[in-house]
């Protein structure tokens, strides 16, 4: 059984409002869990696609990786994690006057974003210390370094627009999970919509909290290996020296996290939440 669209809007609004009322410690713990879950989805994606693009085709790698990554959102949905990109829908609760703008939206988004980051960085460090990124002749570690460098050198416009597209898919995955009654329907809905965003190359601020952190750990790893020689590290990673030099925490936050977070807000809140709210306003008012 699937809820009607206006019923889904009501359910999402009520669910989002309820989440903003959780005790602070619960929000913190469940936000760390969500950030970590998305990070583990990233790890599954990396291990599932290593060598696939080179030996088969990039499209196949993207398709496989998208489905693998969706495991992260499944963990968030079924465990009840607080994920920034889906928590954006609490803006619908505000529009329906179920929560206020500060406690129900701004402060909640801020806490969730910060502790999603904590979860992503924790998993990045633990994953690095596990030695698993060094498998396959360190291909996975090198891939994270390359991906992190690329992501921090997008233009503001590129990162912002990719963030919009990403969160349309993520919030539609949440929409399907809320609208669908049975577990299998929720799983398939999440899998296909998240696979679409990953395979298309869009930008997810929480996923990037892990990916770019892992890339920075990879950069530090190779700099340590070559005694701080940036040229040797760049050669080993097959990244231009100038690009590796400017791949740092500053470019991580300003060139990626800032525009992607803003894009995620616009994509989820406006193009999914607000559009749905006003499209079904008549049914919701009855």
Short mmCIF file of C-alpha atoms in Angstrom, two decimals:
data_model
loop_
_atom_site.label_atom_id
_atom_site.label_comp_id
_atom_site.label_asym_id
_atom_site.label_seq_id
_atom_site.Cartn_x
_atom_site.Cartn_y
_atom_site.Cartn_z
CA UNK A 1 0.00 0.00 0.00
CA UNK A 2 1.24 3.49 -0.88
CA UNK A 3 0.05 6.74 0.71
CA UNK A 4 -1.49 9.41 -1.51
CA UNK A 5 0.83 12.39 -2.14
CA UNK A 6 -1.01 14.72 0.25
CA UNK A 7 -0.95 12.02 2.93
CA UNK A 8 2.80 11.69 2.41
CA UNK A 9 3.29 15.46 2.81
CA UNK A 10 1.36 15.32 6.08
CA UNK A 11 3.36 12.31 7.31
CA UNK A 12 6.72 13.88 6.40
CA UNK A 13 5.76 17.17 8.06
CA UNK A 14 4.65 15.42 11.25
CA UNK A 15 7.71 13.13 11.28
CA UNK A 16 10.10 16.05 10.74
CA UNK A 17 8.45 18.12 13.46
CA UNK A 18 8.67 15.17 15.86
CA UNK A 19 12.41 14.78 15.17
CA UNK A 20 13.09 18.41 16.08
CA UNK A 21 11.53 17.74 19.50
CA UNK A 22 13.98 14.96 20.42
CA UNK A 23 16.22 15.64 23.45
CA UNK A 24 19.51 17.25 22.39
CA UNK A 25 21.58 14.21 23.37
CA UNK A 26 19.36 11.98 21.21
CA UNK A 27 19.74 14.32 18.22
CA UNK A 28 23.53 14.36 18.71
CA UNK A 29 23.84 10.58 18.95
CA UNK A 30 21.50 9.92 16.03
CA UNK A 31 23.24 12.57 13.92
CA UNK A 32 26.63 10.94 14.58
CA UNK A 33 25.04 7.61 13.66
CA UNK A 34 23.68 9.04 10.40
CA UNK A 35 27.00 10.62 9.43
CA UNK A 36 28.72 7.32 10.16
CA UNK A 37 26.12 5.33 8.23
CA UNK A 38 26.56 7.47 5.13
CA UNK A 39 30.33 7.07 5.51
CA UNK A 40 29.96 3.29 5.62
CA UNK A 41 27.82 3.48 2.49
CA UNK A 42 30.73 5.36 0.89
CA UNK A 43 33.10 2.58 1.94
CA UNK A 44 30.82 -0.05 0.40
CA UNK A 45 30.69 2.05 -2.79
CA UNK A 46 34.50 2.29 -2.93
CA UNK A 47 35.09 -1.42 -2.39
CA UNK A 48 32.30 -2.44 -4.79
CA UNK A 49 33.64 -0.34 -7.66
CA UNK A 50 37.42 -0.66 -7.34
CA UNK A 51 38.77 -1.51 -10.80
CA UNK A 52 35.33 -1.70 -12.43
CA UNK A 53 35.55 1.56 -14.40
CA UNK A 54 38.99 0.64 -15.75
CA UNK A 55 38.20 -2.97 -16.63
CA UNK A 56 34.57 -2.65 -17.74
CA UNK A 57 33.07 0.83 -18.11
CA UNK A 58 32.54 3.96 -15.98
CA UNK A 59 28.78 3.65 -16.38
CA UNK A 60 28.76 0.14 -14.91
CA UNK A 61 30.94 1.29 -12.01
CA UNK A 62 28.58 4.21 -11.35
CA UNK A 63 25.52 1.96 -11.42
CA UNK A 64 27.03 -0.61 -9.06
CA UNK A 65 28.42 2.07 -6.78
CA UNK A 66 25.10 3.87 -6.56
CA UNK A 67 23.32 0.78 -5.34
CA UNK A 68 26.12 0.01 -2.89
CA UNK A 69 26.05 3.52 -1.43
CA UNK A 70 22.28 3.34 -0.87
CA UNK A 71 22.96 0.96 2.04
CA UNK A 72 24.00 4.03 4.02
CA UNK A 73 20.61 5.75 3.69
CA UNK A 74 18.83 2.47 4.40
CA UNK A 75 20.65 2.30 7.75
CA UNK A 76 19.63 5.89 8.50
CA UNK A 77 15.97 5.33 7.60
CA UNK A 78 15.46 2.05 9.42
CA UNK A 79 17.46 3.04 12.51
CA UNK A 80 15.94 6.52 12.70
CA UNK A 81 19.11 8.55 12.22
CA UNK A 82 19.12 12.32 11.86
CA UNK A 83 20.66 13.13 8.48
CA UNK A 84 21.13 16.76 7.44
CA UNK A 85 19.98 16.29 3.85
CA UNK A 86 16.68 14.70 4.85
CA UNK A 87 16.31 16.89 7.95
CA UNK A 88 15.93 19.79 5.52
CA UNK A 89 12.30 18.66 5.20
CA UNK A 90 11.64 20.08 8.68
CA UNK A 91 11.26 23.33 6.75
CA UNK A 92 7.91 21.92 5.59
CA UNK A 93 6.92 21.53 9.25
CA UNK A 94 7.73 25.21 9.75
CA UNK A 95 5.67 26.19 6.69
CA UNK A 96 2.76 24.24 8.20
CA UNK A 97 3.32 25.99 11.56
CA UNK A 98 4.19 22.78 13.37
CA UNK A 99 7.60 24.08 14.53
CA UNK A 100 9.20 27.50 14.93
CA UNK A 101 11.99 28.85 12.74
CA UNK A 102 14.78 28.81 15.33
CA UNK A 103 14.33 25.74 17.56
CA UNK A 104 12.50 23.75 14.93
CA UNK A 105 14.62 24.56 11.90
CA UNK A 106 17.84 26.57 12.20
CA UNK A 107 19.21 25.18 15.48
CA UNK A 108 18.13 21.66 14.56
CA UNK A 109 19.80 21.82 11.13
CA UNK A 110 22.97 23.21 12.74
CA UNK A 111 23.25 20.46 15.36
CA UNK A 112 22.56 17.72 12.81
CA UNK A 113 25.09 19.13 10.30
CA UNK A 114 27.84 19.41 12.91
CA UNK A 115 27.37 15.92 14.31
CA UNK A 116 26.93 14.32 10.88
CA UNK A 117 30.40 15.78 10.30
CA UNK A 118 31.65 14.23 13.54
CA UNK A 119 30.32 10.83 12.48
CA UNK A 120 31.84 11.08 9.01
CA UNK A 121 35.28 12.10 10.31
CA UNK A 122 35.25 9.37 12.97
CA UNK A 123 34.57 6.69 10.37
CA UNK A 124 37.17 8.21 8.01
CA UNK A 125 39.85 7.94 10.69
CA UNK A 126 38.85 4.46 11.87
CA UNK A 127 38.64 3.23 8.28
CA UNK A 128 42.12 4.58 7.55
CA UNK A 129 43.53 2.95 10.71
CA UNK A 130 41.91 -0.36 9.75
CA UNK A 131 44.29 -0.64 6.80
CA UNK A 132 41.45 -1.42 4.42
CA UNK A 133 42.07 1.58 2.12
CA UNK A 134 45.51 0.10 1.41
CA UNK A 135 44.00 -2.96 -0.29
CA UNK A 136 44.45 -3.51 -4.03
CA UNK A 137 47.86 -1.78 -4.07
CA UNK A 138 46.38 1.23 -2.27
CA UNK A 139 43.98 1.87 -5.15
CA UNK A 140 41.13 2.80 -2.79
CA UNK A 141 43.24 5.24 -0.78
CA UNK A 142 44.48 6.89 -3.97
CA UNK A 143 40.93 7.10 -5.29
CA UNK A 144 39.76 9.00 -2.21
CA UNK A 145 42.68 11.43 -2.57
CA UNK A 146 41.87 12.01 -6.23
CA UNK A 147 38.13 12.38 -5.57
CA UNK A 148 38.70 14.77 -2.67
CA UNK A 149 41.00 16.94 -4.78
CA UNK A 150 38.46 17.06 -7.60
CA UNK A 151 35.57 17.92 -5.27
CA UNK A 152 37.46 20.80 -3.64
CA UNK A 153 38.27 22.32 -7.03
CA UNK A 154 34.73 22.61 -8.35
CA UNK A 155 33.46 26.13 -8.97
CA UNK A 156 30.88 27.44 -6.50
CA UNK A 157 28.18 27.22 -9.18
CA UNK A 158 29.06 23.63 -10.12
CA UNK A 159 29.04 22.45 -6.50
CA UNK A 160 25.82 24.36 -5.70
CA UNK A 161 23.86 22.98 -8.67
CA UNK A 162 25.09 19.44 -8.08
CA UNK A 163 23.95 19.83 -4.48
CA UNK A 164 20.47 20.83 -5.64
CA UNK A 165 20.12 17.79 -7.90
CA UNK A 166 21.48 15.48 -5.21
CA UNK A 167 18.97 16.41 -2.56
CA UNK A 168 16.02 16.20 -4.90
CA UNK A 169 16.88 12.50 -5.20
CA UNK A 170 17.65 12.04 -1.49
CA UNK A 171 14.43 13.71 -0.34
CA UNK A 172 12.44 11.78 -2.93
CA UNK A 173 14.00 8.61 -1.48
CA UNK A 174 12.72 9.71 1.93
CA UNK A 175 9.36 10.50 0.30
CA UNK A 176 9.13 6.94 -1.06
CA UNK A 177 10.23 5.45 2.28
CA UNK A 178 7.48 7.37 4.08
CA UNK A 179 4.83 6.74 1.42
CA UNK A 180 5.45 3.00 1.15
CA UNK A 181 4.11 0.73 3.87
CA UNK A 182 6.14 -2.45 3.31
CA UNK A 183 9.85 -2.86 3.96
CA UNK A 184 10.71 -4.17 0.50
CA UNK A 185 9.10 -1.15 -1.13
CA UNK A 186 11.10 1.18 1.09
CA UNK A 187 14.36 -0.64 0.25
CA UNK A 188 13.83 -0.63 -3.53
CA UNK A 189 12.65 2.97 -3.54
CA UNK A 190 15.70 4.12 -1.60
CA UNK A 191 18.07 1.97 -3.68
CA UNK A 192 16.99 3.27 -7.09
CA UNK A 193 16.74 6.94 -6.16
CA UNK A 194 20.05 7.01 -4.30
CA UNK A 195 21.71 5.04 -7.10
CA UNK A 196 20.47 7.69 -9.53
CA UNK A 197 22.08 10.53 -7.59
CA UNK A 198 25.39 8.73 -7.04
CA UNK A 199 25.68 7.45 -10.62
CA UNK A 200 24.94 10.94 -11.96
CA UNK A 201 27.80 12.50 -9.99
CA UNK A 202 25.84 14.89 -7.78
CA UNK A 203 27.14 16.31 -4.49
CA UNK A 204 25.96 15.28 -1.01
CA UNK A 205 27.36 17.37 1.85
CA UNK A 206 27.35 14.51 4.37
CA UNK A 207 28.88 11.96 2.01
CA UNK A 208 31.59 14.53 1.26
CA UNK A 209 32.32 14.92 4.96
CA UNK A 210 33.67 11.38 4.81
CA UNK A 211 35.04 11.28 1.26
CA UNK A 212 37.09 14.48 1.50
CA UNK A 213 38.26 13.68 5.04
CA UNK A 214 39.50 10.33 3.77
CA UNK A 215 41.16 12.13 0.86
CA UNK A 216 42.99 14.46 3.27
CA UNK A 217 44.15 11.45 5.29
CA UNK A 218 45.41 9.93 2.04
CA UNK A 219 47.31 13.15 1.24
CA UNK A 220 48.89 13.11 4.71
CA UNK A 221 49.74 9.42 4.28
CA UNK A 222 51.68 10.02 1.06
CA UNK A 223 53.36 13.17 2.33
CA UNK A 224 54.58 11.19 5.35
CA UNK A 225 55.74 8.37 3.07
CA UNK A 226 57.85 10.79 1.01
CA UNK A 227 59.13 12.92 3.88
CA UNK A 228 56.85 15.86 3.09
CA UNK A 229 57.86 16.07 -0.58
CA UNK A 230 54.70 17.34 -2.30
CA UNK A 231 56.01 16.58 -5.78
CA UNK A 232 56.67 12.91 -5.01
CA UNK A 233 53.31 12.60 -3.26
CA UNK A 234 51.55 14.18 -6.25
CA UNK A 235 53.33 11.82 -8.64
CA UNK A 236 52.33 8.78 -6.58
CA UNK A 237 48.71 9.96 -6.48
CA UNK A 238 48.63 11.10 -10.14
CA UNK A 239 47.35 14.51 -9.04
CA UNK A 240 48.84 17.80 -10.32
CA UNK A 241 51.14 19.37 -7.70
CA UNK A 242 49.19 22.65 -7.66
CA UNK A 243 45.93 20.80 -7.12
CA UNK A 244 47.34 18.68 -4.30
CA UNK A 245 48.86 21.74 -2.60
CA UNK A 246 45.51 23.52 -2.51
CA UNK A 247 43.62 20.42 -1.38
CA UNK A 248 43.22 21.29 2.30
CA UNK A 249 40.70 21.96 5.06
CA UNK A 250 40.04 25.50 3.81
CA UNK A 251 39.11 24.39 0.28
CA UNK A 252 37.20 21.45 1.78
CA UNK A 253 34.91 23.79 3.73
CA UNK A 254 34.69 26.80 1.42
CA UNK A 255 34.85 25.23 -2.05
CA UNK A 256 32.75 22.16 -1.33
CA UNK A 257 30.85 21.97 1.96
CA UNK A 258 29.50 25.53 1.78
CA UNK A 259 28.05 25.49 -1.77
CA UNK A 260 26.98 21.84 -1.57
CA UNK A 261 25.18 22.38 1.76
CA UNK A 262 23.36 25.40 0.31
CA UNK A 263 22.47 23.43 -2.81
CA UNK A 264 21.22 20.51 -0.70
CA UNK A 265 18.97 22.93 1.22
CA UNK A 266 17.51 24.37 -1.97
CA UNK A 267 17.03 20.98 -3.62
CA UNK A 268 15.34 19.29 -0.68
CA UNK A 269 13.38 22.15 0.82
CA UNK A 270 12.19 24.01 -2.25
CA UNK A 271 12.09 21.49 -5.10
CA UNK A 272 10.63 18.67 -3.01
CA UNK A 273 9.17 19.97 0.25
CA UNK A 274 7.70 23.36 -0.68
CA UNK A 275 6.60 22.27 -4.16
CA UNK A 276 4.74 19.30 -2.65
CA UNK A 277 3.26 21.39 0.16
CA UNK A 278 1.74 23.98 -2.17
CA UNK A 279 0.80 21.48 -4.88
CA UNK A 280 -1.38 19.55 -2.43
CA UNK A 281 -2.48 22.50 -0.30
CA UNK A 282 -6.16 22.01 -1.12
CA UNK A 283 -6.18 18.38 0.08
CA UNK A 284 -4.10 19.28 3.16
CA UNK A 285 -6.53 22.05 4.14
CA UNK A 286 -9.57 19.76 3.94
#
